[in-house]
Coordinates of C-alpha atoms and ligand atoms in Angstrom, one line a residue:
Chain A
X18 CA 23.5 -48.7 0.3
X19 CA 20.6 -47.1 -1.4
X20 CA 20.8 -43.9 -3.4
X21 CA 17.9 -41.7 -4.5
X22 CA 17.5 -39.5 -7.6
X23 CA 14.6 -37.4 -8.9
X24 CA 13.6 -38.8 -12.3
X25 CA 11.2 -38.0 -15.1
X26 CA 10.2 -41.6 -15.9
X27 CA 10.1 -44.9 -14.1
X28 CA 13.1 -46.2 -16.0
X29 CA 16.9 -46.4 -15.6
X30 CA 16.9 -44.8 -19.1
X31 CA 15.1 -41.7 -17.7
X32 CA 16.6 -38.3 -17.4
X33 CA 17.2 -36.7 -14.0
X34 CA 14.7 -34.0 -13.0
X35 CA 15.9 -30.5 -12.1
X36 CA 13.6 -30.0 -9.2
X37 CA 13.8 -32.1 -6.1
X38 CA 10.4 -31.1 -4.6
X39 CA 8.5 -31.2 -7.9
X40 CA 10.0 -34.2 -9.7
X41 CA 7.4 -36.7 -10.9
X42 CA 9.2 -39.8 -9.5
X43 CA 12.1 -40.8 -7.3
X44 CA 14.4 -43.7 -8.2
X45 CA 15.8 -45.7 -5.3
X46 CA 18.8 -47.6 -6.5
X47 CA 20.4 -50.3 -4.4
X48 CA 24.2 -50.2 -5.0
X49 CA 24.9 -53.7 -3.7
X50 CA 21.9 -55.6 -5.0
X51 CA 21.9 -53.6 -8.3
X52 CA 18.1 -53.3 -8.1
X53 CA 15.9 -50.3 -8.6
X54 CA 12.6 -49.2 -7.3
X55 CA 10.5 -46.1 -8.2
X56 CA 7.9 -44.2 -6.3
X57 CA 5.6 -41.3 -7.2
X58 CA 6.4 -38.0 -5.6
X59 CA 3.2 -37.0 -3.9
X60 CA 4.7 -33.6 -3.1
X61 CA 4.4 -32.6 -6.7
X62 CA 0.9 -31.2 -6.2
X63 CA 1.6 -29.4 -2.9
X64 CA 0.9 -25.7 -2.6
X65 CA 4.0 -25.2 -0.7
X66 CA 6.7 -27.0 1.2
X67 CA 7.1 -29.6 -1.6
X68 CA 10.8 -30.0 -0.8
X69 CA 10.1 -30.9 2.8
X70 CA 7.5 -33.5 1.8
X71 CA 9.6 -35.0 -0.9
X72 CA 12.6 -35.1 1.4
X73 CA 10.5 -36.9 4.1
X74 CA 9.5 -39.5 1.5
X75 CA 13.1 -40.0 0.4
X76 CA 14.3 -40.4 4.1
X77 CA 11.5 -42.9 4.7
X78 CA 12.6 -44.9 1.6
X79 CA 15.8 -45.8 3.5
X80 CA 18.1 -44.1 1.0
X81 CA 21.4 -43.0 2.5
X82 CA 22.4 -40.8 -0.4
X83 CA 20.7 -38.4 -2.8
X84 CA 22.1 -37.4 -6.1
X85 CA 20.6 -34.2 -7.4
X86 CA 21.3 -31.2 -9.7
X87 CA 20.3 -28.8 -7.0
X88 CA 18.2 -28.7 -3.8
X89 CA 16.2 -26.2 -1.8
X90 CA 17.1 -25.2 1.7
X91 CA 14.2 -26.8 3.5
X92 CA 14.6 -30.1 1.8
X93 CA 18.4 -30.0 2.4
X94 CA 17.7 -29.5 6.1
X95 CA 15.5 -32.5 6.3
X96 CA 18.0 -34.7 4.4
X97 CA 21.0 -33.4 6.5
X98 CA 19.2 -33.9 9.8
X99 CA 18.3 -37.5 8.8
X100 CA 22.0 -38.0 8.0
X101 CA 21.7 -38.4 4.3
X102 CA 24.6 -37.3 2.1
X103 CA 23.9 -35.1 -0.9
X104 CA 25.9 -35.2 -4.1
X105 CA 25.7 -33.2 -7.3
X106 CA 24.8 -34.8 -10.6
X107 CA 27.4 -34.8 -13.4
X108 CA 24.9 -35.2 -16.2
X109 CA 21.3 -35.8 -16.9
X110 CA 21.7 -39.5 -17.3
X111 CA 20.7 -41.8 -14.4
X112 CA 23.2 -44.5 -15.4
X113 CA 26.1 -42.2 -15.7
X114 CA 25.5 -40.8 -12.3
X115 CA 25.2 -44.3 -10.7
X116 CA 28.5 -45.3 -12.4
X117 CA 30.2 -42.1 -11.2
X118 CA 28.9 -42.6 -7.7
X119 CA 30.2 -46.2 -7.6
X120 CA 33.6 -44.9 -8.6
X121 CA 33.5 -42.2 -6.0
X122 CA 33.6 -39.5 -8.7
X123 CA 30.6 -37.3 -7.5
X124 CA 31.3 -34.2 -5.5
X125 CA 29.2 -33.1 -2.5
X126 CA 26.3 -30.7 -3.4
X127 CA 27.1 -27.2 -2.5
X128 CA 24.5 -25.0 -4.2
X129 CA 21.6 -25.2 -1.8
X130 CA 19.2 -22.4 -2.8
X131 CA 16.8 -20.5 -0.6
X132 CA 13.8 -22.0 -2.3
X133 CA 10.8 -20.4 -4.1
X134 CA 8.4 -20.1 -1.3
X135 CA 6.1 -17.7 -2.8
X136 CA 3.1 -19.9 -3.3
X137 CA 0.8 -18.5 -6.0
X138 CA 3.6 -16.8 -7.8
X139 CA 4.2 -13.1 -8.2
Chain B
X29 CA -9.0 23.2 -3.8
X30 CA -11.9 20.9 -4.6
X31 CA -14.3 19.8 -1.9
X32 CA -14.6 16.1 -1.1
X33 CA -17.7 14.7 0.4
X34 CA -17.8 11.3 1.7
X35 CA -21.1 9.7 2.5
X36 CA -21.9 9.9 6.2
X37 CA -20.9 6.9 8.2
X38 CA -18.8 5.6 5.4
X39 CA -15.1 5.8 5.3
X40 CA -13.8 5.2 1.8
X41 CA -11.2 2.5 1.1
X42 CA -9.3 2.8 -2.2
X43 CA -6.8 0.1 -3.2
X44 CA -4.0 0.9 -5.6
X45 CA -2.6 -2.0 -7.6
X46 CA -0.1 -2.7 -10.3
X47 CA 1.1 -5.8 -12.2
X48 CA 4.7 -5.4 -11.0
X49 CA 6.9 -3.2 -9.0
X50 CA 8.2 0.1 -10.3
X51 CA 5.0 1.0 -12.2
X52 CA 4.2 4.0 -10.1
X53 CA 1.8 2.3 -7.6
X54 CA 3.5 4.0 -4.7
X55 CA 3.8 7.3 -6.5
X56 CA 0.0 7.3 -7.2
X57 CA -1.1 6.1 -3.7
X58 CA 1.2 8.4 -1.8
X59 CA 0.2 11.5 -3.8
X60 CA -3.5 10.7 -3.7
X61 CA -3.3 10.4 0.1
X62 CA -1.4 13.7 0.3
X63 CA -4.0 15.4 -1.9
X64 CA -6.9 14.4 0.3
X65 CA -7.9 16.7 3.2
X66 CA -7.5 13.8 5.6
X67 CA -6.2 10.4 4.7
X68 CA -4.8 7.2 6.0
X69 CA -2.0 5.7 3.9
X70 CA -1.8 2.0 4.4
X71 CA 1.3 0.3 3.0
X72 CA 0.5 -3.4 2.4
X73 CA 3.5 -4.0 0.3
X74 CA 5.0 -5.7 3.3
X75 CA 8.0 -7.2 1.6
X76 CA 9.2 -3.8 0.3
X77 CA 7.2 -1.0 2.0
X78 CA 8.5 2.3 0.8
X79 CA 5.7 4.8 1.2
X80 CA 7.1 5.9 4.5
X81 CA 10.3 7.0 2.8
X82 CA 8.1 9.7 1.1
X83 CA 6.0 10.6 4.1
X84 CA 8.8 10.5 6.7
X85 CA 6.1 10.1 9.4
X86 CA 6.6 11.6 12.9
X87 CA 5.8 10.0 16.3
X88 CA 6.1 6.5 15.0
X89 CA 4.7 3.8 17.2
X90 CA 5.7 0.2 16.5
X91 CA 3.5 -2.9 17.1
X92 CA 5.0 -6.3 16.7
X93 CA 2.9 -8.8 14.8
X94 CA 3.1 -12.5 15.7
X95 CA 1.6 -15.7 14.6
X96 CA 1.1 -19.1 16.4
X97 CA 3.6 -21.8 15.6
X98 CA 3.4 -25.3 16.9
X99 CA 6.0 -26.6 19.4
X100 CA 6.4 -30.3 20.2
X101 CA 6.8 -31.8 23.6
X102 CA 9.1 -34.6 22.7
X103 CA 8.3 -36.6 25.8
X104 CA 4.7 -37.0 24.6
X105 CA 5.3 -37.4 20.9
X106 CA 5.2 -41.1 19.8
X107 CA 5.9 -40.4 16.1
X108 CA 2.5 -41.3 14.7
X109 CA 2.9 -38.6 12.1
X110 CA -0.8 -37.6 12.1
X111 CA 0.4 -34.0 12.2
X112 CA 2.9 -34.5 9.3
X113 CA 0.2 -36.0 7.1
X114 CA -2.3 -33.3 8.1
X115 CA -0.2 -30.3 7.3
X116 CA -1.1 -29.3 3.8
X117 CA 1.7 -26.7 3.8
X118 CA 4.3 -29.5 4.6
X119 CA 5.7 -27.5 7.4
X120 CA 6.3 -30.6 9.5
X121 CA 8.7 -33.6 9.0
X122 CA 9.4 -36.5 11.2
X123 CA 13.1 -37.4 10.9
X124 CA 15.5 -39.3 13.0
X125 CA 12.9 -40.0 15.6
X126 CA 12.0 -36.3 16.1
X127 CA 9.4 -33.9 14.8
X128 CA 10.8 -30.9 13.0
X129 CA 8.8 -27.7 12.5
X130 CA 9.7 -25.5 9.6
X131 CA 8.6 -22.2 11.1
X132 CA 8.8 -20.1 8.0
X133 CA 6.7 -22.6 6.0
X134 CA 4.0 -22.9 8.7
X135 CA 0.8 -20.9 8.0
X136 CA -0.4 -21.0 11.6
X137 CA -3.6 -22.9 10.8
X138 CA -3.5 -24.6 14.2
X139 CA -4.6 -27.9 12.7
X140 CA -1.7 -30.0 13.8
X141 CA -2.2 -29.0 17.4
X142 CA -5.9 -30.0 17.3
X143 CA -5.3 -33.3 15.6
X144 CA -2.3 -34.6 17.6
X145 CA -3.7 -37.7 19.3
X146 CA -1.1 -37.5 22.1
X147 CA -1.6 -33.8 22.8
X148 CA 2.1 -33.4 22.2
X149 CA 1.8 -30.1 20.3
X150 CA 1.2 -26.6 21.8
X151 CA 1.3 -23.2 20.2
X152 CA 3.8 -20.4 20.8
X153 CA 4.0 -16.9 19.5
X154 CA 6.5 -16.0 16.8
X155 CA 7.1 -12.5 15.6
X156 CA 6.9 -12.2 11.8
X157 CA 7.0 -8.5 11.4
X158 CA 5.6 -5.2 12.6
X159 CA 3.2 -2.3 11.9
X160 CA 4.6 1.2 12.2
X161 CA 2.2 4.0 12.6
X162 CA 3.0 7.7 12.4
X163 CA 1.7 11.0 11.1
X164 CA 2.8 13.1 8.2
X165 CA 0.8 16.4 8.0
X166 CA -2.7 15.4 7.0
X167 CA -1.9 11.8 6.5
X168 CA -1.8 8.9 9.0
X169 CA 0.8 6.6 7.8
X170 CA 0.6 2.8 8.5
X171 CA 3.4 0.6 7.3
X172 CA 3.5 -3.2 7.4
X173 CA 6.9 -4.8 7.5
X174 CA 7.4 -8.5 7.0
X175 CA 10.7 -9.9 8.4
X176 CA 12.9 -11.4 5.6
X177 CA 12.5 -15.2 5.2
X178 CA 8.9 -15.3 6.4
X179 CA 6.6 -17.0 4.0
X180 CA 3.4 -15.0 4.4
X181 CA 2.6 -11.4 5.1
X182 CA -1.1 -12.0 5.2
X183 CA -1.4 -11.8 9.0
X184 CA 0.2 -8.4 8.9
X185 CA -2.1 -7.2 6.1
X186 CA -5.2 -8.4 8.1
X187 CA -4.1 -6.3 11.0
X188 CA -3.3 -3.3 8.9
X189 CA -6.7 -3.3 7.3
X190 CA -8.4 -3.7 10.7
X191 CA -7.0 -0.3 11.8
X192 CA -9.8 2.2 12.3
X193 CA -10.4 4.7 9.5
X194 CA -12.2 7.9 10.5
X195 CA -15.5 8.8 8.9
X196 CA -14.1 11.7 7.0
X197 CA -10.9 10.0 6.0
X198 CA -9.9 8.3 2.8
X199 CA -7.9 5.2 3.2
X200 CA -5.4 4.7 0.4
X201 CA -4.1 1.1 0.3
X202 CA -0.8 0.6 -1.4
X203 CA -1.0 -3.1 -2.4
X204 CA 1.8 -5.5 -3.0
X205 CA 2.7 -5.8 -6.7
X206 CA 1.4 -8.7 -8.8
X207 CA -1.7 -10.8 -8.5
X208 CA -0.8 -13.4 -5.8
X209 CA -3.0 -14.2 -2.8
X210 CA -1.5 -11.5 -0.7
X211 CA -2.9 -8.9 -3.2
X212 CA -6.4 -10.5 -2.9
X213 CA -6.2 -10.0 0.9
X214 CA -5.3 -6.4 0.4
X215 CA -8.2 -5.5 -1.9
X216 CA -10.9 -7.6 -0.1
X217 CA -12.4 -4.7 1.8
X218 CA -11.7 -2.0 -0.8
X219 CA -14.6 0.1 -2.1
X220 CA -12.7 0.9 -5.3
X221 CA -9.5 -0.2 -7.0
X222 CA -7.1 1.9 -9.0
X223 CA -4.9 0.0 -11.4
X224 CA -1.7 1.7 -12.3
X225 CA -0.3 0.9 -15.8
X226 CA 2.9 1.9 -17.6
X227 CA 3.0 2.2 -21.4
X228 CA 5.1 -0.8 -22.3
X229 CA 4.0 -4.2 -23.8
X230 CA 5.5 -6.0 -20.9
X231 CA 3.7 -3.7 -18.5
X232 CA 0.4 -4.4 -20.3
X233 CA 0.8 -8.1 -19.8
X234 CA 1.2 -7.7 -16.0
X235 CA -1.6 -5.2 -16.0
X236 CA -4.0 -7.6 -17.7
X237 CA -3.4 -10.1 -14.8
X238 CA -4.3 -7.5 -12.2
X239 CA -7.3 -6.6 -14.3
X240 CA -8.5 -10.2 -14.2
X241 CA -8.1 -10.2 -10.4
X242 CA -10.2 -7.1 -9.8
X243 CA -12.9 -8.5 -12.1
X244 CA -12.8 -11.8 -10.2
X245 CA -13.5 -9.8 -7.0
X246 CA -16.2 -7.8 -8.7
X247 CA -14.7 -4.5 -7.5
X248 CA -15.3 -1.3 -9.3
X249 CA -12.1 -0.1 -10.8
X250 CA -10.4 2.3 -13.2
X251 CA -6.9 2.8 -14.5
X252 CA -4.3 5.5 -14.1
X253 CA -1.7 5.6 -16.9
X254 CA 1.7 6.5 -15.7
X255 CA 4.8 7.7 -17.6
X256 CA 2.7 8.9 -20.6
X257 CA 4.4 10.1 -23.7
X258 CA 2.8 11.5 -26.8
X259 CA 2.0 8.8 -29.3
X260 CA 1.1 5.2 -29.2
X261 CA 0.4 3.8 -25.7
X262 CA -0.1 0.1 -25.4
X263 CA -1.7 0.4 -22.0
X264 CA -4.2 2.9 -23.3
X265 CA -5.0 0.6 -26.2
X266 CA -5.6 -2.3 -23.8
X267 CA -7.9 -0.1 -21.7
X268 CA -10.0 0.9 -24.7
X269 CA -10.2 -2.7 -26.0
X270 CA -11.4 -3.9 -22.6
X271 CA -13.6 -0.9 -21.8
X272 CA -11.6 0.1 -18.7
X273 CA -12.2 3.6 -17.4
X274 CA -9.1 5.8 -17.7
X275 CA -9.2 7.9 -14.6
X276 CA -6.2 10.0 -15.4
X277 CA -2.7 10.3 -16.9
X278 CA 0.6 11.1 -15.3
X279 CA 3.0 12.5 -17.9
X280 CA 6.5 11.2 -18.4
X281 CA 8.5 14.2 -17.1
X282 CA 12.1 14.6 -15.9
X283 CA 10.9 16.8 -13.1
X284 CA 8.5 14.1 -11.8
X285 CA 11.2 11.6 -11.9
X286 CA 13.6 13.9 -10.0
X287 CA 11.2 14.8 -7.3
X288 CA 10.1 11.2 -6.9
X289 CA 13.6 9.7 -6.8
X290 CA 14.5 12.2 -4.1
X291 CA 11.7 10.6 -2.0
X292 CA 9.7 13.8 -2.1
X293 CA 5.9 14.1 -2.6
X294 CA 4.8 15.8 -5.8
X295 CA 1.7 17.2 -4.3
X296 CA 3.6 18.9 -1.5
X297 CA 6.2 20.3 -3.9
X298 CA 4.2 22.2 -6.6
X299 CA 0.6 23.4 -7.0
X300 CA 0.3 22.0 -10.5
X301 CA 0.8 18.5 -9.1
X302 CA -1.6 19.1 -6.2
X303 CA -4.1 20.0 -8.9
X304 CA -3.3 16.9 -10.9
X305 CA -3.8 14.5 -8.0
X306 CA -6.7 16.4 -6.4
X307 CA -8.4 16.2 -9.8
X308 CA -7.7 12.5 -10.0
X309 CA -9.0 11.9 -6.5
X310 CA -12.2 13.8 -7.3
X311 CA -12.6 11.7 -10.4
X312 CA -12.2 8.5 -8.3
X313 CA -14.8 9.9 -5.7
X314 CA -17.3 10.5 -8.6
X315 CA -16.7 7.0 -9.8
X316 CA -17.3 5.5 -6.4
X317 CA -20.5 7.6 -5.9
X318 CA -21.7 6.5 -9.3
X319 CA -21.0 2.8 -8.5
X320 CA -22.8 3.1 -5.1
X321 CA -25.9 4.7 -6.6
X322 CA -25.9 2.1 -9.4
X323 CA -25.8 -0.8 -6.9
X324 CA -28.2 0.5 -4.3
Ligands
SF4_5 S1 0.6 -36.0 15.8 FE1 1.5 -35.6 17.8 S2 2.3 -37.6 18.5 FE2 1.9 -37.8 16.3 S3 3.9 -37.2 15.4 FE3 2.7 -35.4 15.5 S4 3.3 -34.5 17.4 FE4 4.0 -36.6 17.5
SF4_6 S1 -0.1 -24.9 12.3 FE1 -1.0 -25.6 10.3 S2 0.5 -24.9 8.8 FE2 1.5 -24.8 10.8 S3 2.6 -26.8 11.1 FE3 0.6 -27.0 12.0 S4 -0.8 -27.9 10.4 FE4 1.1 -27.0 9.4

């Protein structure tokens, strides 16, 4: 099974990014093979709908699980519809979260926020 | 009462802006409209329109505003994702073998429908809000209302500003607060912009952003200082430093606060306020005339 996390750097030492849609990279970690892959989040430069685009890319990566601090409503809809499970991070450390997931210690994500759809700011 | 003359064949559109909500933008635009002999008050603050609370318009007619949203014919869609890649607003996703349309994210550009190689996409109408129009004494009141959860009120504002304004009427446009793209849409056709400022440092910061915006659009403008107290006024200092015309001042007074918070119109309550806003309107008209002569 593959799990996805939003991360600041292409490294297992990286911290976990707060924003799902605007994270610089995603980590895809294979729990069985213990291998990792990273990809750039092209949604980061989007005017709007970044969460949807990022979620589409995560779904396409083949991950079955996402581990995130929080997630917007639209992204959560995409992930749910594609059958991915969402869990909440326990810390900022990638490795701690992988370990916690392996031990079944992560709890399902509940705080899905309505998102910040006001492109251009106000 | 002063006499207002508007150049023949020219209705006058005045936009009232502020850096953030609660600055007195609605107070100023409502009262200026009420002080004019004939006016159209246009509430473009579609997420929180409240001018109508003051005007309490009669004979209100409602027009629903809708936009075009794509719908997919799943029997034709082959999952090529041309539409997903095209949509720069990311309103489309292809998941679990089906195309999903995020209606509140869609900006109705119509591109995906044009580019779908399988002709699997068509357009349907979706209501995003409405325009209410009514009359309050000498003022026609137009109110734009955006349904909650919708991403963009711009289609409503476009329709609001298309409404006909009579030759002898002054249109007072109550803009959304801030300096986002929806504000730009609201001031695009304005002949003159009034920036409302309050005398706090935080207020000045927001004010400076709206100031940048009107300069960018190359609109003639001036400032109205609200909630003025004797003594140091950071908004006034900002105006002087940036050579911004100060059109008028509204004092900080308990009576004004009380009338306003009861959703009553100052101009219609007391002659002294009618004089204050009629004077302000006259000043604005002079400025517009000066600008027009200078640019013709
Ligand atoms: S472009 Fe047309 S055929 Fe391709 S995924 Fe979109 S709707 Fe389906
Ligand atoms: S109409 Fe435009 S904004 Fe809406 S889904 Fe299609 S491409 Fe995206």
